[in-house]
GROMACS .gro file of C-alpha atoms in nm:
model
  466
    1MET     CA    1  -2.449   2.287   5.592
    2ALA     CA    2  -2.783   2.173   5.439
    3ARG     CA    3  -3.069   2.146   5.674
    4SER     CA    4  -3.367   1.921   5.671
    5HIS     CA    5  -3.699   2.078   5.557
    6ARG     CA    6  -3.822   1.978   5.904
    7SER     CA    7  -3.639   2.224   6.132
    8ALA     CA    8  -3.691   2.385   6.466
    9GLY     CA    9  -3.903   2.637   6.275
   10HIS     CA   10  -4.157   2.361   6.206
   11GLU     CA   11  -4.120   2.207   6.552
   12PRO     CA   12  -4.121   2.491   6.803
   13GLU     CA   13  -4.176   2.256   7.098
   14ALA     CA   14  -3.855   2.117   7.257
   15SER     CA   15  -4.009   1.790   7.376
   16VAL     CA   16  -4.222   1.499   7.265
   17GLU     CA   17  -4.495   1.405   7.513
   18LEU     CA   18  -4.638   1.054   7.555
   19ASN     CA   19  -4.993   0.984   7.660
   20PRO     CA   20  -4.962   0.857   8.024
   21LEU     CA   21  -5.181   0.563   7.929
   22PHE     CA   22  -4.884   0.422   7.734
   23SER     CA   23  -4.613   0.480   7.993
   24ARG     CA   24  -4.500   0.250   8.270
   25PRO     CA   25  -4.477   0.344   8.642
   26GLY     CA   26  -4.159   0.544   8.703
   27GLU     CA   27  -4.104   0.621   8.333
   28SER     CA   28  -4.093   0.969   8.194
   29THR     CA   29  -4.377   1.072   7.963
   30ILE     CA   30  -4.176   1.353   7.809
   31PHE     CA   31  -3.869   1.308   7.576
   32PRO     CA   32  -3.649   1.575   7.433
   33ARG     CA   33  -3.683   1.636   7.051
   34PHE     CA   34  -3.335   1.749   6.963
   35THR     CA   35  -3.104   1.586   7.225
   36ILE     CA   36  -3.057   1.223   7.322
   37PRO     CA   37  -3.254   1.142   7.643
   38ASP     CA   38  -3.052   1.107   7.962
   39GLY     CA   39  -3.192   0.762   8.049
   40GLU     CA   40  -3.343   0.456   7.900
   41SER     CA   41  -3.705   0.366   7.829
   42LEU     CA   42  -3.875   0.033   7.776
   43PRO     CA   43  -3.898  -0.101   7.415
   44GLY     CA   44  -4.277  -0.064   7.420
   45THR     CA   45  -4.255   0.296   7.524
   46ALA     CA   46  -4.000   0.390   7.251
   47TYR     CA   47  -4.212   0.203   6.999
   48GLN     CA   48  -4.530   0.390   7.091
   49VAL     CA   49  -4.357   0.731   7.063
   50VAL     CA   50  -4.224   0.656   6.718
   51HIS     CA   51  -4.546   0.480   6.609
   52ASP     CA   52  -4.757   0.781   6.708
   53GLU     CA   53  -4.519   1.022   6.534
   54VAL     CA   54  -4.528   0.850   6.192
   55MET     CA   55  -4.912   0.833   6.205
   56LEU     CA   56  -4.886   1.196   6.090
   57ASP     CA   57  -4.735   1.089   5.755
   58GLY     CA   58  -4.960   1.046   5.453
   59ASN     CA   59  -5.117   0.709   5.363
   60SER     CA   60  -4.865   0.559   5.124
   61ARG     CA   61  -5.131   0.372   4.929
   62LEU     CA   62  -5.302   0.704   4.850
   63ASN     CA   63  -4.973   0.864   4.738
   64LEU     CA   64  -5.027   0.914   4.367
   65ALA     CA   65  -4.711   1.122   4.340
   66THR     CA   66  -4.447   0.858   4.396
   67PHE     CA   67  -4.311   0.594   4.163
   68VAL     CA   68  -4.176   0.398   4.461
   69GLY     CA   69  -4.342   0.075   4.565
   70THR     CA   70  -4.574   0.082   4.864
   71TRP     CA   71  -4.711  -0.271   4.879
   72MET     CA   72  -4.575  -0.627   4.873
   73GLU     CA   73  -4.728  -0.964   4.961
   74ARG     CA   74  -4.712  -1.108   5.319
   75GLU     CA   75  -4.448  -1.360   5.214
   76ALA     CA   76  -4.227  -1.084   5.082
   77SER     CA   77  -4.267  -0.885   5.408
   78GLN     CA   78  -4.172  -1.205   5.597
   79LEU     CA   79  -3.864  -1.255   5.379
   80TYR     CA   80  -3.774  -0.893   5.434
   81ALA     CA   81  -3.791  -0.926   5.808
   82GLU     CA   82  -3.576  -1.239   5.794
   83THR     CA   83  -3.297  -1.083   5.581
   84PHE     CA   84  -3.277  -0.712   5.671
   85ASP     CA   85  -2.950  -0.785   5.862
   86LYS     CA   86  -2.768  -0.886   5.543
   87ASN     CA   87  -2.511  -0.636   5.418
   88MET     CA   88  -2.474  -0.650   5.039
   89ILE     CA   89  -2.111  -0.545   5.048
   90ASP     CA   90  -2.006  -0.840   5.271
   91LYS     CA   91  -1.981  -1.091   4.991
   92ASP     CA   92  -1.746  -1.300   5.201
   93GLU     CA   93  -2.005  -1.333   5.478
   94TYR     CA   94  -2.315  -1.360   5.261
   95PRO     CA   95  -2.195  -1.539   4.946
   96GLN     CA   96  -2.539  -1.673   4.856
   97THR     CA   97  -2.689  -1.321   4.862
   98ALA     CA   98  -2.401  -1.216   4.630
   99LEU     CA   99  -2.477  -1.499   4.393
  100ILE     CA  100  -2.847  -1.407   4.391
  101GLU     CA  101  -2.753  -1.042   4.313
  102THR     CA  102  -2.560  -1.179   4.003
  103ARG     CA  103  -2.856  -1.391   3.903
  104CYS     CA  104  -3.084  -1.087   3.911
  105TRP     CA  105  -2.870  -0.860   3.689
  106ARG     CA  106  -2.812  -1.159   3.458
  107MET     CA  107  -3.187  -1.193   3.425
  108LEU     CA  108  -3.215  -0.818   3.350
  109ALA     CA  109  -2.935  -0.844   3.090
  110ASP     CA  110  -3.140  -1.121   2.920
  111LEU     CA  111  -3.464  -0.921   2.954
  112TRP     CA  112  -3.297  -0.618   2.790
  113ASN     CA  113  -3.158  -0.822   2.503
  114ALA     CA  114  -2.792  -0.809   2.579
  115PRO     CA  115  -2.594  -0.973   2.288
  116ASP     CA  116  -2.447  -1.220   2.537
  117PRO     CA  117  -2.610  -1.197   2.885
  118ALA     CA  118  -2.327  -1.412   3.026
  119ALA     CA  119  -2.074  -1.147   2.911
  120ALA     CA  120  -2.274  -0.851   3.049
  121VAL     CA  121  -2.167  -0.674   3.370
  122GLY     CA  122  -2.410  -0.545   3.632
  123THR     CA  123  -2.474  -0.458   3.993
  124SER     CA  124  -2.745  -0.363   4.237
  125THR     CA  125  -2.746  -0.016   4.376
  126VAL     CA  126  -2.929   0.195   4.638
  127GLY     CA  127  -3.199   0.317   4.400
  128SER     CA  128  -3.171   0.428   4.042
  129SER     CA  129  -2.990   0.753   4.132
  130GLU     CA  130  -2.674   0.558   4.227
  131ALA     CA  131  -2.714   0.355   3.919
  132CYS     CA  132  -2.725   0.666   3.704
  133MET     CA  133  -2.414   0.794   3.881
  134LEU     CA  134  -2.231   0.476   3.799
  135GLY     CA  135  -2.353   0.479   3.441
  136GLY     CA  136  -2.230   0.842   3.400
  137LEU     CA  137  -1.893   0.756   3.557
  138ALA     CA  138  -1.838   0.466   3.313
  139LEU     CA  139  -1.917   0.698   3.018
  140LYS     CA  140  -1.678   0.957   3.155
  141ARG     CA  141  -1.395   0.709   3.215
  142ARG     CA  142  -1.438   0.548   2.871
  143TRP     CA  143  -1.416   0.891   2.708
  144GLN     CA  144  -1.107   0.978   2.915
  145HIS     CA  145  -0.930   0.656   2.812
  146ARG     CA  146  -1.008   0.719   2.450
  147ARG     CA  147  -0.890   1.079   2.464
  148ARG     CA  148  -0.569   0.994   2.649
  149GLY     CA  149  -0.498   0.715   2.400
  150ALA     CA  150  -0.512   0.975   2.127
  151LYS     CA  151  -0.301   1.221   2.336
  152GLN     CA  152  -0.596   1.462   2.353
  153PRO     CA  153  -0.708   1.678   2.653
  154THR     CA  154  -0.968   1.545   2.900
  155GLU     CA  155  -1.053   1.857   3.088
  156SER     CA  156  -1.394   1.942   2.948
  157PRO     CA  157  -1.634   1.641   2.933
  158ASN     CA  158  -2.004   1.704   2.861
  159ILE     CA  159  -2.307   1.495   2.855
  160VAL     CA  160  -2.630   1.559   2.655
  161LEU     CA  161  -2.964   1.539   2.837
  162SER     CA  162  -3.326   1.640   2.797
  163SER     CA  163  -3.433   1.935   3.006
  164ALA     CA  164  -3.690   1.689   3.149
  165VAL     CA  165  -3.419   1.467   3.295
  166GLN     CA  166  -3.444   1.344   3.661
  167VAL     CA  167  -3.250   1.556   3.915
  168CYS     CA  168  -3.004   1.275   3.982
  169TRP     CA  169  -2.837   1.358   3.650
  170GLU     CA  170  -2.794   1.723   3.751
  171LYS     CA  171  -2.627   1.589   4.064
  172PHE     CA  172  -2.399   1.363   3.859
  173CYS     CA  173  -2.281   1.658   3.649
  174ASN     CA  174  -2.223   1.871   3.958
  175TYR     CA  175  -2.048   1.609   4.166
  176PHE     CA  176  -1.830   1.464   3.894
  177GLU     CA  177  -1.757   1.779   3.702
  178VAL     CA  178  -1.931   1.712   3.369
  179GLU     CA  179  -2.091   1.988   3.170
  180ALA     CA  180  -2.464   1.923   3.133
  181ARG     CA  181  -2.595   2.014   2.791
  182TYR     CA  182  -2.975   2.027   2.810
  183VAL     CA  183  -3.184   1.991   2.508
  184PRO     CA  184  -3.503   2.195   2.587
  185VAL     CA  185  -3.840   2.034   2.535
  186SER     CA  186  -4.110   2.215   2.336
  187ALA     CA  187  -4.460   2.161   2.210
  188ASP     CA  188  -4.314   2.026   1.884
  189HIS     CA  189  -4.051   1.809   2.064
  190PRO     CA  190  -4.190   1.723   2.410
  191THR     CA  191  -3.910   1.467   2.460
  192LEU     CA  192  -3.550   1.426   2.354
  193ASP     CA  193  -3.597   1.268   2.007
  194GLY     CA  194  -3.271   1.327   1.815
  195HIS     CA  195  -3.391   1.659   1.669
  196HIS     CA  196  -3.094   1.891   1.611
  197LEU     CA  197  -2.876   1.666   1.829
  198GLU     CA  198  -2.575   1.767   1.621
  199ARG     CA  199  -2.597   2.117   1.780
  200TYR     CA  200  -2.519   1.967   2.127
  201VAL     CA  201  -2.260   1.702   2.074
  202ASP     CA  202  -1.886   1.735   2.006
  203GLU     CA  203  -1.554   1.557   2.062
  204ASN     CA  204  -1.593   1.614   2.439
  205THR     CA  205  -1.938   1.444   2.466
  206ILE     CA  206  -1.916   1.140   2.688
  207GLY     CA  207  -2.264   1.016   2.605
  208VAL     CA  208  -2.630   1.092   2.549
  209VAL     CA  209  -2.887   0.999   2.814
  210ALA     CA  210  -3.226   0.876   2.689
  211ILE     CA  211  -3.516   0.849   2.937
  212LEU     CA  212  -3.751   0.553   2.910
  213GLY     CA  213  -4.038   0.706   3.102
  214VAL     CA  214  -4.005   1.084   3.161
  215THR     CA  215  -4.101   1.158   3.521
  216TYR     CA  216  -4.306   1.463   3.425
  217THR     CA  217  -4.545   1.290   3.181
  218GLY     CA  218  -4.461   0.920   3.170
  219ALA     CA  219  -4.370   0.935   2.797
  220TYR     CA  220  -4.088   0.726   2.646
  221GLU     CA  221  -3.808   0.907   2.472
  222PRO     CA  222  -3.750   0.738   2.133
  223VAL     CA  223  -3.418   0.573   2.195
  224GLU     CA  224  -3.406   0.425   1.840
  225ARG     CA  225  -3.445   0.764   1.680
  226ILE     CA  226  -3.179   0.910   1.913
  227SER     CA  227  -2.946   0.628   1.815
  228ALA     CA  228  -3.019   0.685   1.446
  229ALA     CA  229  -2.938   1.057   1.490
  230LEU     CA  230  -2.604   0.966   1.649
  231ASP     CA  231  -2.536   0.715   1.363
  232ALA     CA  232  -2.583   1.002   1.118
  233ILE     CA  233  -2.356   1.232   1.325
  234GLN     CA  234  -2.088   0.961   1.334
  235ALA     CA  235  -2.111   0.913   0.956
  236SER     CA  236  -2.052   1.284   0.897
  237THR     CA  237  -1.806   1.367   1.178
  238GLY     CA  238  -1.657   1.045   1.301
  239LEU     CA  239  -1.783   1.104   1.657
  240ASP     CA  240  -1.881   0.777   1.815
  241ILE     CA  241  -2.111   0.864   2.108
  242PRO     CA  242  -2.269   0.602   2.333
  243ILE     CA  243  -2.616   0.604   2.487
  244HIS     CA  244  -2.713   0.538   2.850
  245VAL     CA  245  -3.080   0.451   2.888
  246ASP     CA  246  -3.229   0.584   3.211
  247GLY     CA  247  -3.497   0.321   3.245
  248ALA     CA  248  -3.579   0.392   3.609
  249SER     CA  249  -3.944   0.313   3.533
  250GLY     CA  250  -3.978   0.199   3.172
  251ALA     CA  251  -3.707  -0.065   3.169
  252MET     CA  252  -3.939  -0.274   3.389
  253VAL     CA  253  -4.248  -0.198   3.187
  254ALA     CA  254  -4.151  -0.191   2.812
  255PRO     CA  255  -4.022  -0.547   2.790
  256PHE     CA  256  -4.358  -0.679   2.917
  257LEU     CA  257  -4.606  -0.428   2.755
  258GLN     CA  258  -4.423  -0.307   2.445
  259PRO     CA  259  -4.189  -0.586   2.348
  260GLU     CA  260  -4.175  -0.464   1.986
  261LEU     CA  261  -4.022  -0.128   2.099
  262VAL     CA  262  -3.650  -0.121   2.024
  263TRP     CA  263  -3.479   0.077   2.298
  264ASP     CA  264  -3.235  -0.161   2.471
  265PHE     CA  265  -2.915  -0.351   2.390
  266ARG     CA  266  -3.053  -0.445   2.052
  267LEU     CA  267  -2.914  -0.101   1.959
  268PRO     CA  268  -2.535  -0.134   1.949
  269ARG     CA  269  -2.495   0.225   2.065
  270VAL     CA  270  -2.665   0.153   2.400
  271ALA     CA  271  -2.379   0.096   2.647
  272SER     CA  272  -2.575   0.075   2.973
  273ILE     CA  273  -2.924   0.062   3.122
  274ASN     CA  274  -3.046   0.135   3.472
  275THR     CA  275  -3.374   0.066   3.638
  276SER     CA  276  -3.537   0.099   3.983
  277GLY     CA  277  -3.615  -0.231   4.145
  278HIS     CA  278  -3.832  -0.035   4.390
  279LYS     CA  279  -4.049   0.122   4.114
  280TYR     CA  280  -4.197  -0.105   3.849
  281GLY     CA  281  -3.962  -0.377   3.973
  282LEU     CA  282  -4.222  -0.386   4.254
  283VAL     CA  283  -3.980  -0.404   4.550
  284TYR     CA  284  -3.993  -0.190   4.863
  285PRO     CA  285  -3.783   0.130   4.859
  286GLY     CA  286  -3.405   0.112   4.830
  287LEU     CA  287  -3.312  -0.085   4.526
  288GLY     CA  288  -3.171   0.002   4.181
  289TRP     CA  289  -2.996  -0.192   3.905
  290ILE     CA  290  -2.748  -0.111   3.627
  291VAL     CA  291  -2.632  -0.342   3.349
  292TRP     CA  292  -2.347  -0.275   3.095
  293ARG     CA  293  -2.372  -0.457   2.762
  294ASP     CA  294  -2.022  -0.611   2.807
  295GLU     CA  295  -1.688  -0.560   2.987
  296GLN     CA  296  -1.578  -0.301   2.725
  297ALA     CA  297  -1.858  -0.072   2.831
  298LEU     CA  298  -1.732  -0.070   3.198
  299PRO     CA  299  -1.363   0.026   3.226
  300GLU     CA  300  -1.180  -0.220   3.443
  301ASP     CA  301  -1.010   0.054   3.644
  302LEU     CA  302  -1.349   0.150   3.799
  303VAL     CA  303  -1.402  -0.202   3.927
  304PHE     CA  304  -1.278  -0.326   4.266
  305HIS     CA  305  -1.231  -0.702   4.310
  306VAL     CA  306  -1.334  -0.888   4.626
  307SER     CA  307  -1.231  -1.251   4.683
  308TYR     CA  308  -1.496  -1.484   4.833
  309LEU     CA  309  -1.511  -1.865   4.852
  310GLY     CA  310  -1.195  -1.889   4.648
  311GLY     CA  311  -1.351  -1.690   4.363
  312ASP     CA  312  -1.349  -1.333   4.242
  313MET     CA  313  -1.643  -1.089   4.279
  314PRO     CA  314  -1.610  -0.757   4.097
  315THR     CA  315  -1.782  -0.457   4.268
  316PHE     CA  316  -1.856  -0.111   4.141
  317ALA     CA  317  -2.057   0.110   4.382
  318LEU     CA  318  -2.061   0.451   4.543
  319ASN     CA  319  -2.205   0.301   4.868
  320PHE     CA  320  -2.021   0.051   5.080
  321SER     CA  321  -2.247  -0.106   5.340
  322ARG     CA  322  -2.601  -0.131   5.200
  323PRO     CA  323  -2.896  -0.359   5.237
  324GLY     CA  324  -2.903  -0.699   5.077
  325ALA     CA  325  -3.272  -0.775   5.169
  326GLN     CA  326  -3.415  -0.576   4.877
  327VAL     CA  327  -3.203  -0.779   4.636
  328LEU     CA  328  -3.354  -1.093   4.779
  329LEU     CA  329  -3.704  -0.943   4.744
  330GLN     CA  330  -3.624  -0.875   4.378
  331TYR     CA  331  -3.529  -1.233   4.329
  332TYR     CA  332  -3.842  -1.344   4.512
  333LEU     CA  333  -4.052  -1.140   4.274
  334PHE     CA  334  -3.871  -1.277   3.963
  335LEU     CA  335  -3.945  -1.628   4.087
  336ARG     CA  336  -4.298  -1.546   4.212
  337LEU     CA  337  -4.425  -1.360   3.902
  338GLY     CA  338  -4.207  -1.474   3.612
  339PHE     CA  339  -4.250  -1.298   3.276
  340ALA     CA  340  -4.626  -1.365   3.259
  341GLY     CA  341  -4.683  -1.232   3.611
  342TYR     CA  342  -4.493  -0.911   3.546
  343ARG     CA  343  -4.680  -0.859   3.223
  344SER     CA  344  -5.011  -0.908   3.406
  345VAL     CA  345  -4.925  -0.664   3.689
  346GLN     CA  346  -4.796  -0.392   3.456
  347ALA     CA  347  -5.091  -0.441   3.222
  348SER     CA  348  -5.330  -0.401   3.514
  349CYS     CA  349  -5.159  -0.079   3.615
  350ARG     CA  350  -5.175   0.043   3.254
  351ASP     CA  351  -5.546  -0.037   3.233
  352VAL     CA  352  -5.616   0.164   3.549
  353ALA     CA  353  -5.408   0.457   3.415
  354ARG     CA  354  -5.587   0.452   3.084
  355TYR     CA  355  -5.926   0.436   3.264
  356LEU     CA  356  -5.839   0.733   3.478
  357SER     CA  357  -5.683   0.937   3.202
  358HIS     CA  358  -5.985   0.885   2.980
  359GLU     CA  359  -6.223   0.997   3.253
  360ILE     CA  360  -6.013   1.296   3.347
  361GLY     CA  361  -5.952   1.393   2.985
  362ALA     CA  362  -6.329   1.391   2.930
  363MET     CA  363  -6.371   1.662   3.196
  364ASP     CA  364  -6.402   2.015   3.057
  365ALA     CA  365  -6.151   2.145   3.313
  366PHE     CA  366  -5.858   1.939   3.184
  367THR     CA  367  -5.649   1.873   2.882
  368LEU     CA  368  -5.429   1.562   2.879
  369TRP     CA  369  -5.052   1.558   2.821
  370SER     CA  370  -5.028   1.185   2.817
  371ASP     CA  371  -5.266   0.891   2.877
  372GLY     CA  372  -5.060   0.620   3.046
  373SER     CA  373  -4.996   0.417   2.731
  374ASP     CA  374  -4.623   0.406   2.786
  375ILE     CA  375  -4.551   0.365   3.155
  376PRO     CA  376  -4.872   0.377   3.369
  377VAL     CA  377  -4.827   0.748   3.432
  378PHE     CA  378  -5.018   1.039   3.288
  379ALA     CA  379  -5.039   1.412   3.328
  380TRP     CA  380  -5.286   1.689   3.249
  381GLN     CA  381  -5.310   2.066   3.252
  382LEU     CA  382  -5.595   2.305   3.321
  383THR     CA  383  -5.777   2.373   2.995
  384ASP     CA  384  -5.691   2.716   2.857
  385GLY     CA  385  -5.968   2.956   2.948
  386HIS     CA  386  -6.151   2.723   3.181
  387THR     CA  387  -6.128   2.946   3.482
  388LYS     CA  388  -5.945   3.233   3.640
  389ASN     CA  389  -6.065   3.143   3.991
  390TRP     CA  390  -5.839   2.848   4.064
  391ASN     CA  391  -5.539   2.663   3.941
  392LEU     CA  392  -5.396   2.314   3.977
  393HIS     CA  393  -5.216   2.391   4.296
  394HIS     CA  394  -5.557   2.470   4.452
  395LEU     CA  395  -5.688   2.143   4.330
  396SER     CA  396  -5.384   1.957   4.468
  397GLU     CA  397  -5.456   2.110   4.811
  398ARG     CA  398  -5.823   2.009   4.790
  399LEU     CA  399  -5.733   1.651   4.701
  400ARG     CA  400  -5.487   1.638   4.990
  401MET     CA  401  -5.784   1.715   5.225
  402ASN     CA  402  -5.929   1.385   5.100
  403GLY     CA  403  -5.598   1.200   5.161
  404TRP     CA  404  -5.482   1.193   4.802
  405LEU     CA  405  -5.131   1.319   4.715
  406VAL     CA  406  -5.136   1.447   4.354
  407PRO     CA  407  -4.861   1.694   4.275
  408ALA     CA  408  -4.887   2.009   4.068
  409TYR     CA  409  -4.566   2.137   3.912
  410PRO     CA  410  -4.435   2.327   3.606
  411LEU     CA  411  -4.305   2.139   3.305
  412PRO     CA  412  -3.929   2.158   3.240
  413ASP     CA  413  -3.735   2.436   3.075
  414GLY     CA  414  -3.885   2.510   2.737
  415MET     CA  415  -4.241   2.475   2.866
  416SER     CA  416  -4.205   2.589   3.222
  417SER     CA  417  -4.497   2.833   3.184
  418ILE     CA  418  -4.732   2.529   3.184
  419THR     CA  419  -4.833   2.367   3.514
  420VAL     CA  420  -4.952   2.004   3.510
  421GLN     CA  421  -5.068   1.744   3.755
  422ARG     CA  422  -4.957   1.383   3.735
  423ILE     CA  423  -5.072   1.046   3.858
  424VAL     CA  424  -4.847   0.739   3.895
  425VAL     CA  425  -5.045   0.414   3.898
  426ARG     CA  426  -4.857   0.143   4.090
  427ASN     CA  427  -4.927  -0.207   4.193
  428GLY     CA  428  -5.193  -0.201   4.459
  429PHE     CA  429  -5.383   0.101   4.313
  430THR     CA  430  -5.685  -0.086   4.208
  431ARG     CA  431  -5.981   0.005   3.978
  432ASP     CA  432  -6.192   0.051   4.293
  433LEU     CA  433  -5.939   0.297   4.445
  434ALA     CA  434  -5.921   0.472   4.109
  435ALA     CA  435  -6.304   0.512   4.106
  436SER     CA  436  -6.293   0.657   4.460
  437PHE     CA  437  -6.023   0.901   4.358
  438LEU     CA  438  -6.219   1.005   4.050
  439ALA     CA  439  -6.528   1.073   4.262
  440ASP     CA  440  -6.323   1.296   4.496
  441LEU     CA  441  -6.159   1.470   4.198
  442GLN     CA  442  -6.499   1.543   4.042
  443LYS     CA  443  -6.626   1.670   4.377
  444GLU     CA  444  -6.342   1.906   4.426
  445VAL     CA  445  -6.349   2.041   4.072
  446ALA     CA  446  -6.724   2.108   4.118
  447TYR     CA  447  -6.644   2.294   4.442
  448LEU     CA  448  -6.369   2.508   4.277
  449ASP     CA  449  -6.581   2.572   3.966
  450ALA     CA  450  -6.859   2.707   4.190
  451LEU     CA  451  -6.629   2.979   4.330
  452THR     CA  452  -6.750   3.333   4.261
  453ALA     CA  453  -6.410   3.487   4.324
  454PRO     CA  454  -6.046   3.387   4.271
  455MET     CA  455  -5.871   3.171   4.522
  456PRO     CA  456  -5.561   3.329   4.683
  457THR     CA  457  -5.235   3.244   4.515
  458GLU     CA  458  -4.985   3.396   4.758
  459GLN     CA  459  -4.698   3.168   4.866
  460GLN     CA  460  -4.801   2.887   4.638
  461LYS     CA  461  -4.512   2.658   4.581
  462GLU     CA  462  -4.429   2.341   4.393
  463ALA     CA  463  -4.542   2.050   4.607
  464PHE     CA  464  -4.330   1.786   4.436
  465HIS     CA  465  -3.961   1.763   4.337
  466HIS     CA  466  -3.835   1.523   4.063
   0.00000   0.00000   0.00000
């Protein structure tokens, strides 16, 4: 059975002790860590214990590792508090929330240039990982139907992915028994770009995943070039292979900052697109979206139908009970910001990312991998030959001492010998905060450059997982 990374080995004490100042007469000031207490405590006491425990977490606003939103306006927080009891699956009980969910994915279908947004199909999910699972399942089921219709075997499905793909796709392949065919990245082809794609696809390929915003570097994979490569493959072999666009980050950036970029339903081969409402959709954690271009892209036998208010509501989800509040927060933001507001927020994030990447790239210690021009994310490596006394893991540790969480990790297979650091610029990370970070970065680089002997490297490990 899998265990949490926080185990008894990390918490040798068997009890949690409360400062007596916060306890009430007759109340215990000691609570067991790993068993349910025998008796009750007052709400204020339980609150204080939990409040004091989570003070030990990092400051979310200084977390430059995560894509997930850490700030919303006061009105959004108020709406969240008023609606966190709504269960998204209870469409009978919360029909208006269900209607608002439909409005949201219809808006996304329109934003992503579906041929007929009214004929598109979509759903909210618990994050983009569930959305990817649903997109993969739809690809697999479509392939199975096609193969069975031709009286061909369906035992060996495969899906083609970049080696830089997010870990949720590895989980999809493992959980749903699909062979993952990874196209390795390289210095010449740092993203999946259609190069030699014919070597990876065959009659058992259920689809190709294109990433709009690679988590390692922030770069867009060129969906239009991938589609053109698949067009050429179909012309020569007859294989008609669809594309799923994993737009966890970029699908809420590209329409506003790069509207000329063709990556979405304008390409007939794109069957489905997912995004994270809680990333550049700007909502608190726990929300994803997926949209299929039409009903043909989502096999009917995957859809369950729920009746409410005399109507029919189709549902397709891995989770049953799940929050409805984040869906309402997404709708709030669509109304609050509109197209112009989203463009302004994303442009501000991109400006901060470009400012930081320019300043970091100008430092002798670093060589940029990306500059934040796609999604507001960029990465850098230690310049070859700069030093033998320290590495980016040491720098990550020094920055953590200042409160900043900036991961250091190897690039994916094909370039795994190269370690990079990456910054994600999110709404709320202002130019002033960026200047403060830059000052701390320069200070810590100066400290490390002044070392006269190498820093220890024993037991260094990757501090971030994709």
